[in-house]
Short mmCIF file of C-alpha atoms in Angstrom, two decimals:
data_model
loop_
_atom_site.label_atom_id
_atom_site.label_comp_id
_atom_site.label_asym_id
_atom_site.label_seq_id
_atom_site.Cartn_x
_atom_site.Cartn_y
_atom_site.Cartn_z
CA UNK W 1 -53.51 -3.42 64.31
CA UNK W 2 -51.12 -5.59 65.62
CA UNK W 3 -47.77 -6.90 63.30
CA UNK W 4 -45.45 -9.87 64.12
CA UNK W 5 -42.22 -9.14 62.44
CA UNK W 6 -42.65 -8.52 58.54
CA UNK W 7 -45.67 -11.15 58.47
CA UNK W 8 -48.86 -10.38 57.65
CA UNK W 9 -51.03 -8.23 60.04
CA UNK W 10 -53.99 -9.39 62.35
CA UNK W 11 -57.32 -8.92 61.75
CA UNK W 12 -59.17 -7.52 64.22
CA UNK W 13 -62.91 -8.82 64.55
CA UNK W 14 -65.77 -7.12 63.08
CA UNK W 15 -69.25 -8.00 63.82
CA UNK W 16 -71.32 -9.00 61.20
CA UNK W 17 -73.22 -6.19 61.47
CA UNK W 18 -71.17 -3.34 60.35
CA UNK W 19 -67.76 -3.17 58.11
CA UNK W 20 -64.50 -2.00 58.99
CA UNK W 21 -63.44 1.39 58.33
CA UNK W 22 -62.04 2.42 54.92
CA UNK W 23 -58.71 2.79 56.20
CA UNK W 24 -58.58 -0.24 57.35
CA UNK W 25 -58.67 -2.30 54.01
CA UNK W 26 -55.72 -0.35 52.67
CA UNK W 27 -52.25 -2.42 52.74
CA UNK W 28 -49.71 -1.51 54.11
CA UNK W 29 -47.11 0.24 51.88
CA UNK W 30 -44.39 -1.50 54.22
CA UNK W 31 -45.97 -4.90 55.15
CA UNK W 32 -45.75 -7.31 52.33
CA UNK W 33 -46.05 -11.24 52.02
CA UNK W 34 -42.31 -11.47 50.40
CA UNK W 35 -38.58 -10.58 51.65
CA UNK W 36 -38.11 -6.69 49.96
CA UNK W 37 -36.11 -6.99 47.41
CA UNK W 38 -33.86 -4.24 45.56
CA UNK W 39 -35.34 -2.51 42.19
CA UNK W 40 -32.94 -3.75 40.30
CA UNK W 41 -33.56 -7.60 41.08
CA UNK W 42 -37.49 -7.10 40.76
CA UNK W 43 -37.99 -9.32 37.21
CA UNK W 44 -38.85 -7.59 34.12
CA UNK W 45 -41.31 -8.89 31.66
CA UNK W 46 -39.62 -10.26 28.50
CA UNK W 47 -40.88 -7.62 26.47
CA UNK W 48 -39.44 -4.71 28.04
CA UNK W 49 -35.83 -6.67 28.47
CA UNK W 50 -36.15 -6.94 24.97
CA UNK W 51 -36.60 -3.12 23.92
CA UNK W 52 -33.50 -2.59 26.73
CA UNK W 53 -31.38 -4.62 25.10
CA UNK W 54 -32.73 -2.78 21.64
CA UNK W 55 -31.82 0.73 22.84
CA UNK W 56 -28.48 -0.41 24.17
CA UNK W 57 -27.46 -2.08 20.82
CA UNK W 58 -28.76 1.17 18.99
CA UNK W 59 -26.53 3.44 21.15
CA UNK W 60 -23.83 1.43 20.16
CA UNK W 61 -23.74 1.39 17.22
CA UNK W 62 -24.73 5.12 17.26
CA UNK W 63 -21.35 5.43 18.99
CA UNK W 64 -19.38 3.16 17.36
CA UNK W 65 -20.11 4.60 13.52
CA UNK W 66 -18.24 7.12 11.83
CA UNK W 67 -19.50 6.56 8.32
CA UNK W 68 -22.79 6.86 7.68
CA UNK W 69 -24.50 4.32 5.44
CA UNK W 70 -25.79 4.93 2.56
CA UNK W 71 -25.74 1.74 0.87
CA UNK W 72 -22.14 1.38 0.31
CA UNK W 73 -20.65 -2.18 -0.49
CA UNK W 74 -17.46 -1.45 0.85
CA UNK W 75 -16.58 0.30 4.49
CA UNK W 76 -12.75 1.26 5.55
CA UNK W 77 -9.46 0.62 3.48
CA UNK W 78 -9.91 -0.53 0.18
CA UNK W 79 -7.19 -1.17 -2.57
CA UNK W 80 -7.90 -0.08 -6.23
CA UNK W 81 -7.38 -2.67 -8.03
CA UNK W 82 -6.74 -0.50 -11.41
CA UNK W 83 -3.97 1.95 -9.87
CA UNK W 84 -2.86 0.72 -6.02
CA UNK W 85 -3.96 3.65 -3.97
CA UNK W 86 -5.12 2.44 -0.50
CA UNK W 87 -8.53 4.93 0.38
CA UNK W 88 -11.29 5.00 2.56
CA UNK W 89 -14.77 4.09 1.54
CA UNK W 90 -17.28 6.77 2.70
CA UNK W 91 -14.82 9.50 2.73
CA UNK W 92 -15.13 12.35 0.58
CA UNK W 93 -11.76 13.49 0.51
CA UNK W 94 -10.06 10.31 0.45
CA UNK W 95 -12.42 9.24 -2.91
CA UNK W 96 -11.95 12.72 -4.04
CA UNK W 97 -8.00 12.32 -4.40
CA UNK W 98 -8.52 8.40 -5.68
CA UNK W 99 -10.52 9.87 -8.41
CA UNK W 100 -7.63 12.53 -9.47
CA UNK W 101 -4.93 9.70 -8.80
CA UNK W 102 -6.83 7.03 -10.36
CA UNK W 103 -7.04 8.92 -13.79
CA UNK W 104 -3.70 10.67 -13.65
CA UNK W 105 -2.13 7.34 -13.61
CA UNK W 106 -4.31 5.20 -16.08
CA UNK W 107 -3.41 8.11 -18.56
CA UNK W 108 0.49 8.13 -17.87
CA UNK W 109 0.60 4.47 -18.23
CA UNK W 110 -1.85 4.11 -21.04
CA UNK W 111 -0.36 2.85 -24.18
CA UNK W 112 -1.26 3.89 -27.64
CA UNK W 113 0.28 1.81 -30.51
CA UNK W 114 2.74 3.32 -32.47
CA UNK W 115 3.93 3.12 -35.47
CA UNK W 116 7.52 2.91 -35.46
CA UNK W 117 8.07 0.70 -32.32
CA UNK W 118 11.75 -0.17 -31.47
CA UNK W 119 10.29 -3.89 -29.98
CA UNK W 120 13.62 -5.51 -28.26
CA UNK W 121 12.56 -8.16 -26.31
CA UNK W 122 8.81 -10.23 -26.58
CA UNK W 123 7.27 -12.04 -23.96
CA UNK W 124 3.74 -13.79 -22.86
CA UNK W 125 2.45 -11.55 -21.25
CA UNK W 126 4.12 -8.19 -23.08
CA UNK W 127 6.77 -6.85 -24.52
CA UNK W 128 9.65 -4.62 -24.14
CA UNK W 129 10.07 -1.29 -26.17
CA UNK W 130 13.22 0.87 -26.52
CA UNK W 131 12.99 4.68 -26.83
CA UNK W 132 16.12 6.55 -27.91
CA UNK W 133 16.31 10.60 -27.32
CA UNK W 134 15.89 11.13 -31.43
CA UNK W 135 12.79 8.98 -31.69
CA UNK W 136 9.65 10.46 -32.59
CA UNK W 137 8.03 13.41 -30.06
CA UNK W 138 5.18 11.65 -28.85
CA UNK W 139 7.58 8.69 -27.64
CA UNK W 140 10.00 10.56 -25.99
CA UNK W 141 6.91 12.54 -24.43
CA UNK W 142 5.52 9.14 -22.95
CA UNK W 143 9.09 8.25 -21.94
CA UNK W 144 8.97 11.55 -19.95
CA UNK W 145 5.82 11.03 -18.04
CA UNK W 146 6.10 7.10 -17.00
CA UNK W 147 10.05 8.39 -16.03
CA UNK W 148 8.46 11.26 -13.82
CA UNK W 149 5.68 9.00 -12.50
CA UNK W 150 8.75 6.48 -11.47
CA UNK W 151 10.71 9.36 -9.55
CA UNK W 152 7.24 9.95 -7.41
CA UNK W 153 6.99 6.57 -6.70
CA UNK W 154 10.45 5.91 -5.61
CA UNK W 155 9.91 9.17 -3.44
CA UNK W 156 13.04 10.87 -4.59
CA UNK W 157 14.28 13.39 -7.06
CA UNK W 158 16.93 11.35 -9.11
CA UNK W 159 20.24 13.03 -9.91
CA UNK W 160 19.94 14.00 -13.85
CA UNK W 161 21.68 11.89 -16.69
CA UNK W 162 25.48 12.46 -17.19
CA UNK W 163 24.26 12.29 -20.85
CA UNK W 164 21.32 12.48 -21.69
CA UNK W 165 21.87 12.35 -25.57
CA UNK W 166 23.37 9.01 -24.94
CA UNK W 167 20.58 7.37 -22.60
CA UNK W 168 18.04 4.76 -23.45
CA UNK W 169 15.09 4.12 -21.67
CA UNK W 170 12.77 0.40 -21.87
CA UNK W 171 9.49 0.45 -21.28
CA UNK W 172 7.55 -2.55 -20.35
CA UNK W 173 4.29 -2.71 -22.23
CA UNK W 174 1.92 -5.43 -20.68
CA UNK W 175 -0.74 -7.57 -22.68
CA UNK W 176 -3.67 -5.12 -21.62
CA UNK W 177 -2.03 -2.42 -23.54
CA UNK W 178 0.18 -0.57 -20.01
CA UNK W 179 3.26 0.17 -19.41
CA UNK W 180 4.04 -1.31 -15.91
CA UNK W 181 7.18 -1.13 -15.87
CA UNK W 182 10.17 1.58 -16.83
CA UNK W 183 13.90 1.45 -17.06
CA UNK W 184 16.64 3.87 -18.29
CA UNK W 185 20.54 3.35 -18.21
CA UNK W 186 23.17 5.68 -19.33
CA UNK W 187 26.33 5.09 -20.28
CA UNK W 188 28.94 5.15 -17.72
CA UNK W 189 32.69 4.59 -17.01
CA UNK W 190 33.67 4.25 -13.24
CA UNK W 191 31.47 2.26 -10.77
CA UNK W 192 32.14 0.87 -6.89
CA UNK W 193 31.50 -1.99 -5.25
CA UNK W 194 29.32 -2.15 -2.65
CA UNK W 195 30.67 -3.68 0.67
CA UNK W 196 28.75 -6.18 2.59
CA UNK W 197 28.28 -5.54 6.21
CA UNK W 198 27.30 -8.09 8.53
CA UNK W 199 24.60 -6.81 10.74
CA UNK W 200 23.80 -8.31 13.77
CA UNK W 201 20.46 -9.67 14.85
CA UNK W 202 19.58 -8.05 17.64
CA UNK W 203 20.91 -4.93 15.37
CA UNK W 204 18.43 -5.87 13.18
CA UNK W 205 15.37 -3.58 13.61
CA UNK W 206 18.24 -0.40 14.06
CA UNK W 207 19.76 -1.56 10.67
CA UNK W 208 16.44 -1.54 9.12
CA UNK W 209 15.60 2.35 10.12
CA UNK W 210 18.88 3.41 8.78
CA UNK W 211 18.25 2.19 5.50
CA UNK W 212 15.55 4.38 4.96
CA UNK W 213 18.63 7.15 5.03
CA UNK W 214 21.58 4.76 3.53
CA UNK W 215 20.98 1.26 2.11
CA UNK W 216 24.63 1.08 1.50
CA UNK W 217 28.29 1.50 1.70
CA UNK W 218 30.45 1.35 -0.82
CA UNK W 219 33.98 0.95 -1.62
CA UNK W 220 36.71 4.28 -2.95
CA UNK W 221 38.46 2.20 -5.09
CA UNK W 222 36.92 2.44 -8.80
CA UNK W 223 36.13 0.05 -10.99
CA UNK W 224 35.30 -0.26 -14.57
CA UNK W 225 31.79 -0.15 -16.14
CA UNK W 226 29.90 0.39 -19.16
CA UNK W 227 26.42 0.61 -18.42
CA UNK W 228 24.57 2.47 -15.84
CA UNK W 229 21.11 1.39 -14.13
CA UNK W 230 20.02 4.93 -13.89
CA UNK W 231 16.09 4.04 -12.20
CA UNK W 232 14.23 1.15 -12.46
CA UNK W 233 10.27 1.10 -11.52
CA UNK W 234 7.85 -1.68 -11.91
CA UNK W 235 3.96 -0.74 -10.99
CA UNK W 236 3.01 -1.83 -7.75
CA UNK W 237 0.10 -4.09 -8.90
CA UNK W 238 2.94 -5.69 -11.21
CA UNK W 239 5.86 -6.83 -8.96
CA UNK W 240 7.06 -10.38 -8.09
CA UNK W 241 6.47 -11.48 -11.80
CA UNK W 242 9.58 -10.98 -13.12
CA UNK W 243 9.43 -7.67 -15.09
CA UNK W 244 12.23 -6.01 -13.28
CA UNK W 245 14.52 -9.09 -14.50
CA UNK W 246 13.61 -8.92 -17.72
CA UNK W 247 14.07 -5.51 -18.26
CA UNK W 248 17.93 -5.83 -17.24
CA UNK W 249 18.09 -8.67 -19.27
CA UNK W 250 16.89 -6.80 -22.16
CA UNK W 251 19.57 -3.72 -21.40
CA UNK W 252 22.76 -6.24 -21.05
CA UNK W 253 21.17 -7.78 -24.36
CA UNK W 254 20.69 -4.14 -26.40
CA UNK W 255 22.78 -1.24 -25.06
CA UNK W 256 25.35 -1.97 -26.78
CA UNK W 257 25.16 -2.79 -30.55
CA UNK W 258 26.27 -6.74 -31.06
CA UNK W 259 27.79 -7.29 -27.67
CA UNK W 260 26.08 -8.72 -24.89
CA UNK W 261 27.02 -7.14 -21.17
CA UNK W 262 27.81 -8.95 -18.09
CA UNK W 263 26.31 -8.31 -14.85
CA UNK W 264 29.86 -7.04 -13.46
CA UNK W 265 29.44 -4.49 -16.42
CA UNK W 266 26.41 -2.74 -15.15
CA UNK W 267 25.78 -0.50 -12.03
CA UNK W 268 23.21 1.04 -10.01
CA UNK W 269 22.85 4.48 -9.20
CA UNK W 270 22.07 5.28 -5.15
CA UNK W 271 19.50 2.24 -4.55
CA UNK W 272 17.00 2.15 -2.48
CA UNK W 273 16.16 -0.45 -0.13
CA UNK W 274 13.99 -2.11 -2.00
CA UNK W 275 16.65 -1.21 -5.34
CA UNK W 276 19.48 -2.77 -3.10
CA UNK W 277 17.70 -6.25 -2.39
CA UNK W 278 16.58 -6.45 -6.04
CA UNK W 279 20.39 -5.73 -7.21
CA UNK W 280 21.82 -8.12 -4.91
CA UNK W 281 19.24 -10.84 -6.24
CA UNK W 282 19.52 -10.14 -9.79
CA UNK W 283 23.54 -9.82 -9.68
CA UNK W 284 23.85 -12.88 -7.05
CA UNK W 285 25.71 -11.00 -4.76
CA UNK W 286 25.40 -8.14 -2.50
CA UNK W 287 28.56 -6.90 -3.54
CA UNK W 288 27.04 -5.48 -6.69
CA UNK W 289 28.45 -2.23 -8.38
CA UNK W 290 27.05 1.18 -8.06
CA UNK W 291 27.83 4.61 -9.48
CA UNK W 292 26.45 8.46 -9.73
CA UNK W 293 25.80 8.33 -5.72
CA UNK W 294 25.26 10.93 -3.61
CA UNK W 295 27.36 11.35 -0.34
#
């Protein structure tokens, strides 16, 4: 057998009388009619690019998945829309300390309706309800627990009342029968003003991490005061309609018996952030007075 190149071999002649040799009608495994050509670039049939493409998506997504599904609706974050708390769908843990928050909170802020209720101020959508410290046991009790569920979500432990026989507290009691929103001022002599510093803006992001620590500095020289701002708390789901105002309103309005207060007649004790940019709005100003601070 004689080859030319990678072209096909030639033939030798048989006579018609016998047949070639067995051997000689097997191909060559070398010799072919076509250029080789690597594995990879040989074409598949579409079936079997199909099932590749199949397995690859599969291991993907095998990869890719943390949660497994079991027919939830919802995968990832997810924001109660009852009590706030950002959870994760699918985690056990994570729905496990929803559940405990969810119904912790509901019953805090769940209001019953009483029958002596001390109603100072009526709105649209709610109302506004004084509690004194002589009122009846099961008001002060739910004046305790909305004022301790306040402290947790401000994230600090607020300095106790200079008298607590002499503080009022104003609870916001929304149309679906929940107090959203909690207030309770003391009565107070001495306050400072708060002095406005200028803050550059490239110092801006700085300024902004040091206000986690200090939102403020005031001034030493004391001023005179009657009513003090001791926390104010609105429920997250609840903000940016107004019931922080009209809480304050309602305290310059009540506190004291026939008079009605001025906003350079109340303070704020140690504001937050958040406390010092709702001060400076309400009072028009950020050189708004504050009082009972800690150094």
């Amino acid at each position: 057998m004689v080859t030319s190149g990678i072209g096909t071999p030639r033939k030798r002649k048989h006579s018609s009388e016998g047949h070639c040799p067995a051997r000689a009608e097997l191909a060559s495994p070398v010799v072919c009619r076509s250029p080789l050509l690597p594995v990879a670039a040989l074409p598949k049939p579409a079936k079997l690019q199909r099932n590749i493409k199949r397995n690859k998506v599969s291991d993907k997504q095998a990869t890719d998945q943390l949660i497994i599904d079991a027919g939830q609706k919802h995968f990832g974050a997810i924001v109660c829309k009852s009590c706030g708390m950002i959870y994760t769908a699918g985690s056990t843990e994570d729905e496990f300390q929803h559940t405990q928050y969810h119904q912790s909170l509901l019953d805090k802020i769940k209001f019953v309706e009483w029958k002596k209720e001390r109603v100072v101020a009526e709105y649209w959508d709610g109302k506004i309800i004084l509690v004194l410290p002589d009122d009846p046991k099961y008001a002060v009790k739910k004046a305790d627990e909305v004022r301790q569920l306040a402290d947790n979500e401000l994230g600090f432990k607020q300095v106790s009342l200079s008298c607590p026989s002499r503080s009022k507290t104003y609870l916001f009691v929304n149309s679906e029968k929940k107090i959203v929103g909690c207030l309770v001022a003391e009565q107070i002599k001495l306050a400072f003003r708060v002095l406005d510093e200028p803050v550059e803006q490239e110092e801006l992001k700085k300024h902004e991490l040091l206000e986690h620590h200090r939102a403020w500095c005031c001034s030493t020289k004391p001023e005179n005061a009657i009513c003090g701002i001791s926390r104010i708390w609105v429920f997250s789901l609840m903000r940016r309609k107004g019931i922080g105002r009209r809480m304050v309103d309602a305290v310059r309005n009540t506190f004291m018996y026939g008079c009605h207060l001025t906003k350079e007649e109340i303070a704020f004790t140690d504001p937050t952030p958040d406390g010092k940019l709702f001060a400076s709005n309400y009072c028009e100003t950020p050189a708004f007075l504050v009082y009972n601070f800690i150094s």
